[in-house]
CSV table of C-alpha atoms in Angstrom, one decimal:
chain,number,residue,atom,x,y,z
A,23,UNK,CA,1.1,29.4,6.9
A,24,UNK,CA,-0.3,28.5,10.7
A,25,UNK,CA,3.7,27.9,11.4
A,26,UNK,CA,3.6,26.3,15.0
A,27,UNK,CA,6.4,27.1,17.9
A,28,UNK,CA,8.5,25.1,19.7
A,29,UNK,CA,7.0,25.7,22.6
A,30,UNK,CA,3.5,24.9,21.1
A,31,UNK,CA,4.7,21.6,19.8
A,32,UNK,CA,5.7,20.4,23.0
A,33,UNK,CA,2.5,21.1,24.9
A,34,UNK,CA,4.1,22.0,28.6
A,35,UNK,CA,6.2,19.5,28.5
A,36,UNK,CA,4.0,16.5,27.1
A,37,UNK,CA,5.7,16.0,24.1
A,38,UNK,CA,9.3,15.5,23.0
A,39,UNK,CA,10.9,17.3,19.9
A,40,UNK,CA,13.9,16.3,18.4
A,41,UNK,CA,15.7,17.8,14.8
A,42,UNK,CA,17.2,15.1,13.2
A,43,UNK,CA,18.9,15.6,10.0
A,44,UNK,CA,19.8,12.4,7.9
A,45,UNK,CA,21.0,11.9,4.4
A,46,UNK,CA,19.4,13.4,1.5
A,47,UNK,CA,18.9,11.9,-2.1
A,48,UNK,CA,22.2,11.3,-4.4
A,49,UNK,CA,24.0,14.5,-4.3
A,50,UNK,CA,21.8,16.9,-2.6
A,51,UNK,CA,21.9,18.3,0.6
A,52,UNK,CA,20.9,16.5,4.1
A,53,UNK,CA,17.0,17.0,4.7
A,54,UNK,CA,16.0,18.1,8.1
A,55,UNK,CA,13.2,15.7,9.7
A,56,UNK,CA,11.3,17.4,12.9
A,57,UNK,CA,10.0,14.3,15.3
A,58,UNK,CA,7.6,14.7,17.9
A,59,UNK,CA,6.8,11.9,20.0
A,60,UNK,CA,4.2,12.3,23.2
A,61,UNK,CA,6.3,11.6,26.6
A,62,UNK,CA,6.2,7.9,27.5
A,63,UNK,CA,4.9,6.6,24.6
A,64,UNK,CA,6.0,2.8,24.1
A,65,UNK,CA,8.0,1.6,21.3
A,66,UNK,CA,6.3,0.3,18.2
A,67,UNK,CA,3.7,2.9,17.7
A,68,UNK,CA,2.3,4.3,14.7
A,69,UNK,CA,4.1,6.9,12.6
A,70,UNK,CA,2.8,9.8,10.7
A,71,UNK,CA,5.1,11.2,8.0
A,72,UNK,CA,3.9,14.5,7.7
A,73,UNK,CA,4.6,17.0,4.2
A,74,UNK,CA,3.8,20.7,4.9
A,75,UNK,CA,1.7,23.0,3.0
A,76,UNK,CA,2.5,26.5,1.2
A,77,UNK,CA,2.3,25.9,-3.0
A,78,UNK,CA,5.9,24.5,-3.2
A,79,UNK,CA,7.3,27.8,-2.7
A,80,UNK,CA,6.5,28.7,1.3
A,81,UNK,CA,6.8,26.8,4.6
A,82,UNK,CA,8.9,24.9,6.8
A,83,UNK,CA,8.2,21.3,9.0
A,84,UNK,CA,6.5,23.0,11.3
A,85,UNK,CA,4.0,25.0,8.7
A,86,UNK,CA,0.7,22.8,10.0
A,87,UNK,CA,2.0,20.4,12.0
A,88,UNK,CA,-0.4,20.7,14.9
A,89,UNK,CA,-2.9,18.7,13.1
A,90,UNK,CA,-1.0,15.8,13.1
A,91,UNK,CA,-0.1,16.3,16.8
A,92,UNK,CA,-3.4,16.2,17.8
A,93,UNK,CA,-3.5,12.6,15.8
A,94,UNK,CA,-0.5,11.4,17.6
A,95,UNK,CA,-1.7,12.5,20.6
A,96,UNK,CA,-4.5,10.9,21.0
A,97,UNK,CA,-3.5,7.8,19.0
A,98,UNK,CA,0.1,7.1,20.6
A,99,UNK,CA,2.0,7.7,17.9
A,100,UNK,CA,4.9,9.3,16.2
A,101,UNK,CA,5.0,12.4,14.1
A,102,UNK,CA,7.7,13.0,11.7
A,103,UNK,CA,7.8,16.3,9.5
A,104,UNK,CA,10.5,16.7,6.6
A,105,UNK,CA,11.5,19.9,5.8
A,106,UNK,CA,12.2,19.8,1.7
A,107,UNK,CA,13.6,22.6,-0.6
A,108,UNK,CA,11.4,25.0,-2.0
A,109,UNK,CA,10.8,26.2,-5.8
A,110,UNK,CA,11.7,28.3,-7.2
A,111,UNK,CA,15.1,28.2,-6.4
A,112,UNK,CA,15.2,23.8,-5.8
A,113,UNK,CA,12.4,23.2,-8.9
A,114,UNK,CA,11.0,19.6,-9.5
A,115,UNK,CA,12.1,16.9,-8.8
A,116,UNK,CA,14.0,18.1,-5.6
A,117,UNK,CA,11.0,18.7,-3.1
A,118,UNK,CA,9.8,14.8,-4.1
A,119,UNK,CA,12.9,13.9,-3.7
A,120,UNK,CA,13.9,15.2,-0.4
A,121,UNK,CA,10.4,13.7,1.0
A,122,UNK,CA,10.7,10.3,-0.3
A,123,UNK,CA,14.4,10.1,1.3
A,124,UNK,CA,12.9,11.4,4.6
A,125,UNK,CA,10.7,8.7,4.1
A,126,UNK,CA,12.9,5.9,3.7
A,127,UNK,CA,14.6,6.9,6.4
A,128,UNK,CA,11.7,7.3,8.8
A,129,UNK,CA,11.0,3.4,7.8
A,130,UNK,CA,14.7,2.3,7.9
A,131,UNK,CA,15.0,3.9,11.3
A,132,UNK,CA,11.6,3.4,13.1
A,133,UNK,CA,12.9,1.7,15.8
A,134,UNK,CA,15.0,4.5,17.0
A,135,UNK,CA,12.0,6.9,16.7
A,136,UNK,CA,9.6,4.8,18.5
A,137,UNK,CA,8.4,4.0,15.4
A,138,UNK,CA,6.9,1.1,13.6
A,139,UNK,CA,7.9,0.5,10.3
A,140,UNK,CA,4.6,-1.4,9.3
A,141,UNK,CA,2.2,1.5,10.3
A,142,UNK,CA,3.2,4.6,8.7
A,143,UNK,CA,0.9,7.0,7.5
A,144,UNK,CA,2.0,9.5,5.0
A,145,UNK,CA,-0.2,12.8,5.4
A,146,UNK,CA,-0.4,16.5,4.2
A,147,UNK,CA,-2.1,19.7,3.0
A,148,UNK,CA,-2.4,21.4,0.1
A,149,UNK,CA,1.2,21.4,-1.9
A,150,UNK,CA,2.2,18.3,1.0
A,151,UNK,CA,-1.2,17.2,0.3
A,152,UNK,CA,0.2,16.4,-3.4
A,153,UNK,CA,3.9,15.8,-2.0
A,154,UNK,CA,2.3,12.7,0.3
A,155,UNK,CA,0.4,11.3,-3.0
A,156,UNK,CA,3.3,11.3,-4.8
A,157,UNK,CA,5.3,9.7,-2.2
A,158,UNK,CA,2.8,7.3,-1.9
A,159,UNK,CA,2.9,6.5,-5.9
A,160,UNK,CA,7.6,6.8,-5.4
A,161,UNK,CA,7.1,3.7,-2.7
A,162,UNK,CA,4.5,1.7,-4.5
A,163,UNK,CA,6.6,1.6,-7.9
A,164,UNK,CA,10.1,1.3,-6.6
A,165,UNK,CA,9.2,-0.9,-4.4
A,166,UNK,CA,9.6,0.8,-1.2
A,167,UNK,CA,7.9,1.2,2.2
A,168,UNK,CA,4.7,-0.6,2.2
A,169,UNK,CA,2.4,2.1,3.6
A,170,UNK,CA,-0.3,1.8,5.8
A,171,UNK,CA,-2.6,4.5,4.8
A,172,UNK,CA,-2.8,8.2,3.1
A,173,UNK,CA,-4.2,11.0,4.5
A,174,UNK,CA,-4.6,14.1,1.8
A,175,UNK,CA,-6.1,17.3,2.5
A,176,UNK,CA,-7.0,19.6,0.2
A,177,UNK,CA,-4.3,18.5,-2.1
A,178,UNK,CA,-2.6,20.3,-4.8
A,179,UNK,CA,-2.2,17.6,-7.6
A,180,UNK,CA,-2.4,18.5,-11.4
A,181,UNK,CA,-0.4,21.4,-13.3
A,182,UNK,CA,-2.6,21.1,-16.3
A,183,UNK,CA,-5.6,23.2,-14.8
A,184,UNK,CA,-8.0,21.1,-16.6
A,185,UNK,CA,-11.0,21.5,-14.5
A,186,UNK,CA,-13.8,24.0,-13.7
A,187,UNK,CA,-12.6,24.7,-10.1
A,188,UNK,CA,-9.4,25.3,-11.3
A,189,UNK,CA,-10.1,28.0,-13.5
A,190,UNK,CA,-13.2,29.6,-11.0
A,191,UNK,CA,-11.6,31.4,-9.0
A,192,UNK,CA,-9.6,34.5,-9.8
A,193,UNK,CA,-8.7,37.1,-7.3
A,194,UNK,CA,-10.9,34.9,-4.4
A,195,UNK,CA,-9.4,33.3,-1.6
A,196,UNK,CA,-5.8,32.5,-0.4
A,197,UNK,CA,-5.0,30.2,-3.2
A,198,UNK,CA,-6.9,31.2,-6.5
A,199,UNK,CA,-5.9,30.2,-10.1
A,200,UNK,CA,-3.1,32.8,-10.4
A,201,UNK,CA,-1.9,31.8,-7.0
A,202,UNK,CA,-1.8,28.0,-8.6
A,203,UNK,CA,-0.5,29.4,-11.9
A,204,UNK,CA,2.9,31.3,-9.6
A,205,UNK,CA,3.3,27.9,-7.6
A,206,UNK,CA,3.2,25.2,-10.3
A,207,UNK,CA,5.3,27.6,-12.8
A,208,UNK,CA,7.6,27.7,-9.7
A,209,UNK,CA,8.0,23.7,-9.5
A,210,UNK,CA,7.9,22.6,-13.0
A,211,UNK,CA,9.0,26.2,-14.9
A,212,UNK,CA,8.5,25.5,-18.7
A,213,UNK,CA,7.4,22.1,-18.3
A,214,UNK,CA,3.4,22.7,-16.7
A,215,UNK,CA,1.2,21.5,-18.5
A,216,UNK,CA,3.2,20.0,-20.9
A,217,UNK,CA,4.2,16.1,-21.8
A,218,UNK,CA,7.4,16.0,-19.1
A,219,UNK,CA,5.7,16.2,-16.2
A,220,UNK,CA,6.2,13.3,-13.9
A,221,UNK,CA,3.4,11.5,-12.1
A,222,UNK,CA,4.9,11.7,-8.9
A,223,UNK,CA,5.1,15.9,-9.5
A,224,UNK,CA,1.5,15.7,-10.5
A,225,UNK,CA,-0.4,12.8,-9.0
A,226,UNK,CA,-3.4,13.2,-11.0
A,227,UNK,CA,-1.8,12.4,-14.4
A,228,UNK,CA,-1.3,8.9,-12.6
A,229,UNK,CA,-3.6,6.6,-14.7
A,230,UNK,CA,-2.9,3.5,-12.4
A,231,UNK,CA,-3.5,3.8,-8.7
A,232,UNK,CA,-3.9,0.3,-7.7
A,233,UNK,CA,-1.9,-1.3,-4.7
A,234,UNK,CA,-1.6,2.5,-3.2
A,235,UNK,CA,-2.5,2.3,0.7
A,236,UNK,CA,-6.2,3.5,2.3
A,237,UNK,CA,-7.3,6.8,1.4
A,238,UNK,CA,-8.3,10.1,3.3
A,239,UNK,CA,-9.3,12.7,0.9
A,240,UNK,CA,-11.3,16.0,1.5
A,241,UNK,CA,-11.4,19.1,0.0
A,242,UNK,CA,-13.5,22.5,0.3
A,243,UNK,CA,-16.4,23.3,-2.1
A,244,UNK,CA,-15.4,26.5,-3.2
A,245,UNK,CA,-11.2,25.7,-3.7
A,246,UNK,CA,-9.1,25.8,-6.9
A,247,UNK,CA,-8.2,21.9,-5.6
A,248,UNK,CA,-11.6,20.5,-5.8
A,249,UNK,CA,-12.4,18.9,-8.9
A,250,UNK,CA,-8.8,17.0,-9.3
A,251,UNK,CA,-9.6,16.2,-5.1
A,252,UNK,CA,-12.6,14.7,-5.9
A,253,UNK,CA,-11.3,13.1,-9.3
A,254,UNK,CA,-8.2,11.3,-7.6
A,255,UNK,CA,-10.4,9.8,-5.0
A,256,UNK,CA,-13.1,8.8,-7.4
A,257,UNK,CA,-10.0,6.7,-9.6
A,258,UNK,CA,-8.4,5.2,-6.0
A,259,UNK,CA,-12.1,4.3,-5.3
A,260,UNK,CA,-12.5,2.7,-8.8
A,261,UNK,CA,-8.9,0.9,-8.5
A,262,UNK,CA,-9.9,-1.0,-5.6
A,263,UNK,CA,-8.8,1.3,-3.0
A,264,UNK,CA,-10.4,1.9,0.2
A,265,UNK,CA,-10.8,5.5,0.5
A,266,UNK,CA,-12.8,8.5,2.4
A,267,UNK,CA,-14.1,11.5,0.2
A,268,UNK,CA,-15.4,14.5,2.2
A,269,UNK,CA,-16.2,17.7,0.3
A,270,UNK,CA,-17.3,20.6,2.5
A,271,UNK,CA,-20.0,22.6,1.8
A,272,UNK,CA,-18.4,26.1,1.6
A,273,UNK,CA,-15.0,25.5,2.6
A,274,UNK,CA,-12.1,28.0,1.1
A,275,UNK,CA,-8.6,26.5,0.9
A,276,UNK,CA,-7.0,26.1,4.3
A,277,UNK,CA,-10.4,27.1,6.1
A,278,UNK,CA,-10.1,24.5,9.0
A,279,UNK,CA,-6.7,26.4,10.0
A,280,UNK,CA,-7.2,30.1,9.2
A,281,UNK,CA,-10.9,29.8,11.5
A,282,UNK,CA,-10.3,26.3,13.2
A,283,UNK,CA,-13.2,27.1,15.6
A,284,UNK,CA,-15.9,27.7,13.2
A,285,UNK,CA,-18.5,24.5,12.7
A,286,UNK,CA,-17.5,23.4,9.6
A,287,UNK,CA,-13.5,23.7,10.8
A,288,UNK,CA,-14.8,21.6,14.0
A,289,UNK,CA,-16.8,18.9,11.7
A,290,UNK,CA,-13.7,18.6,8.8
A,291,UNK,CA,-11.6,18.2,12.1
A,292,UNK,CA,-13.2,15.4,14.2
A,293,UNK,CA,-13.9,13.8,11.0
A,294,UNK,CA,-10.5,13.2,10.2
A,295,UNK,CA,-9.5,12.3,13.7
A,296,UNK,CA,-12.0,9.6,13.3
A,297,UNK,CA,-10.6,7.8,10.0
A,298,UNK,CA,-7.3,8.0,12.2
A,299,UNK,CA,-8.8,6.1,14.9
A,300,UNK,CA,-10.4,3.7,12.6
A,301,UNK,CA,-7.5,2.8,10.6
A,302,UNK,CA,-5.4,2.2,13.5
A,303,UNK,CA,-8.0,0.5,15.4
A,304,UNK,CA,-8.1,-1.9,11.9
A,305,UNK,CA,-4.4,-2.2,12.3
């Protein structure tokens, strides 16, 4: 799941890593946040709030971090990476929880990070890809940290596998529909697809998605994720929201990091990198 090193995160000696673990929500254990912050970077800079990939059920905070890096990098800015319980064994609603306490945190205590509390960016792939949308609906409605943009990629966001790309693929790629069918059953057990499922679990049964903050959103052409990618930033479009859609012609799930120097990898890459300058720059 491109896991990244400790030795690879600080980039000989460039960048500082720190494990910080803070409170986590009402009775549950503390939540780990990793935070990696380019040497000599000055106070007040932007903050990403990174949620890692691998179907709810796999990974760690440093399971794809390194493309976040790179943004921090060469932005000046802050990266911080919870690490949330996994399903099967912590089932919905403890991964959302644990990332929208990191969260809080991250705003609460931006100062001490370097941070700034008014530019954080909530980002992530594939099951984070969903966790960051869901955070991003958690702060809108209870009123929490007013966020400055999203950035989802490839996200994994409705249990009811209602569209043709979630039902294409069986037994092709890394992440088909019985791959989707194991994580989802994993996070919401009886309840997928049913009535109980909360909008925050599953971002695209969210029928309101006004006041959420700027949108990234891309996805691969030939993914199980692509129809309810292409859906959710079709309704942030149509709710006012600024957003960026990129579908990419004959992308698998999680092709930028399992070939990263192929030229569609390279393209999906800079083009992020460039909304991330953009939105800062507008900041």
């Amino acid at each position: 799941m491109f896991a990244v090193a400790d030795e690879d995160l600080t980039r000989d000696g460039t960048v500082e890593l720190q494990e910080i673990s803070i409170p986590g929500p009402p009775g549950a254990p503390e939540v780990s946040l990793l935070v990696l912050r380019p040497v000599g970077l000055a106070a007040g800079a932007p903050v990403f709030y990174y949620m890692h990939g691998g179907g709810m059920i796999i990974g760690n905070n440093r399971t794809g971090v390194g493309g976040a890096l790179d943004w921090a990098v060469d932005n000046g800015a802050v990266v911080v990476s919870v690490e949330y319980r996994l399903a099967p064994e912590h089932p919905d609603p403890a991964p959302i929880k644990d990332c929208y306490a990191g969260l809080v945190w991250t705003h609460e205590h931006a100062a001490e990070i370097g941070g700034d509390p008014n530019r954080i960016v909530v980002a992530g792939a594939s099951a984070g890809g969903g966790l960051a949308a869901g955070v991003a609906l958690l702060a809108r409605d209870r009123g929490g940290p007013r966020l400055f943009g999203q950035v989802l990629m490839c996200p994994m966001l409705d249990d009811r596998f209602v569209t043709p790309s979630s039902r294409e693929l069986i037994g092709e790629g890394i992440w088909d529909a019985t791959s989707n069918t194991t994580g989802w059953n994993a996070l919401l057990g009886e309840r997928r697809g049913g009535s109980d499922v909360s909008i925050y679990a599953a971002p695209a049964r969210a029928t309101d998605l006004v006041g959420l903050p700027t949108s990234f959103v891309d996805v691969g052409s030939v993914e199980t994720f692509r129809d309810e990618a292409i859906d959710y930033a079709t309704r942030l479009l149509q709710a006012g929201v600024q957003s960026e859609l990129h579908v990419w012609p004959g992308g698998f799930h999680g092709f930028d990091g399992m070939v990263p120097q192929a030229s569609l990898s390279q393209t999906a890459s800079a083009t992020r990198a460039a909304w991330i300058r953009r939105l800062l720059a507008a900041g």
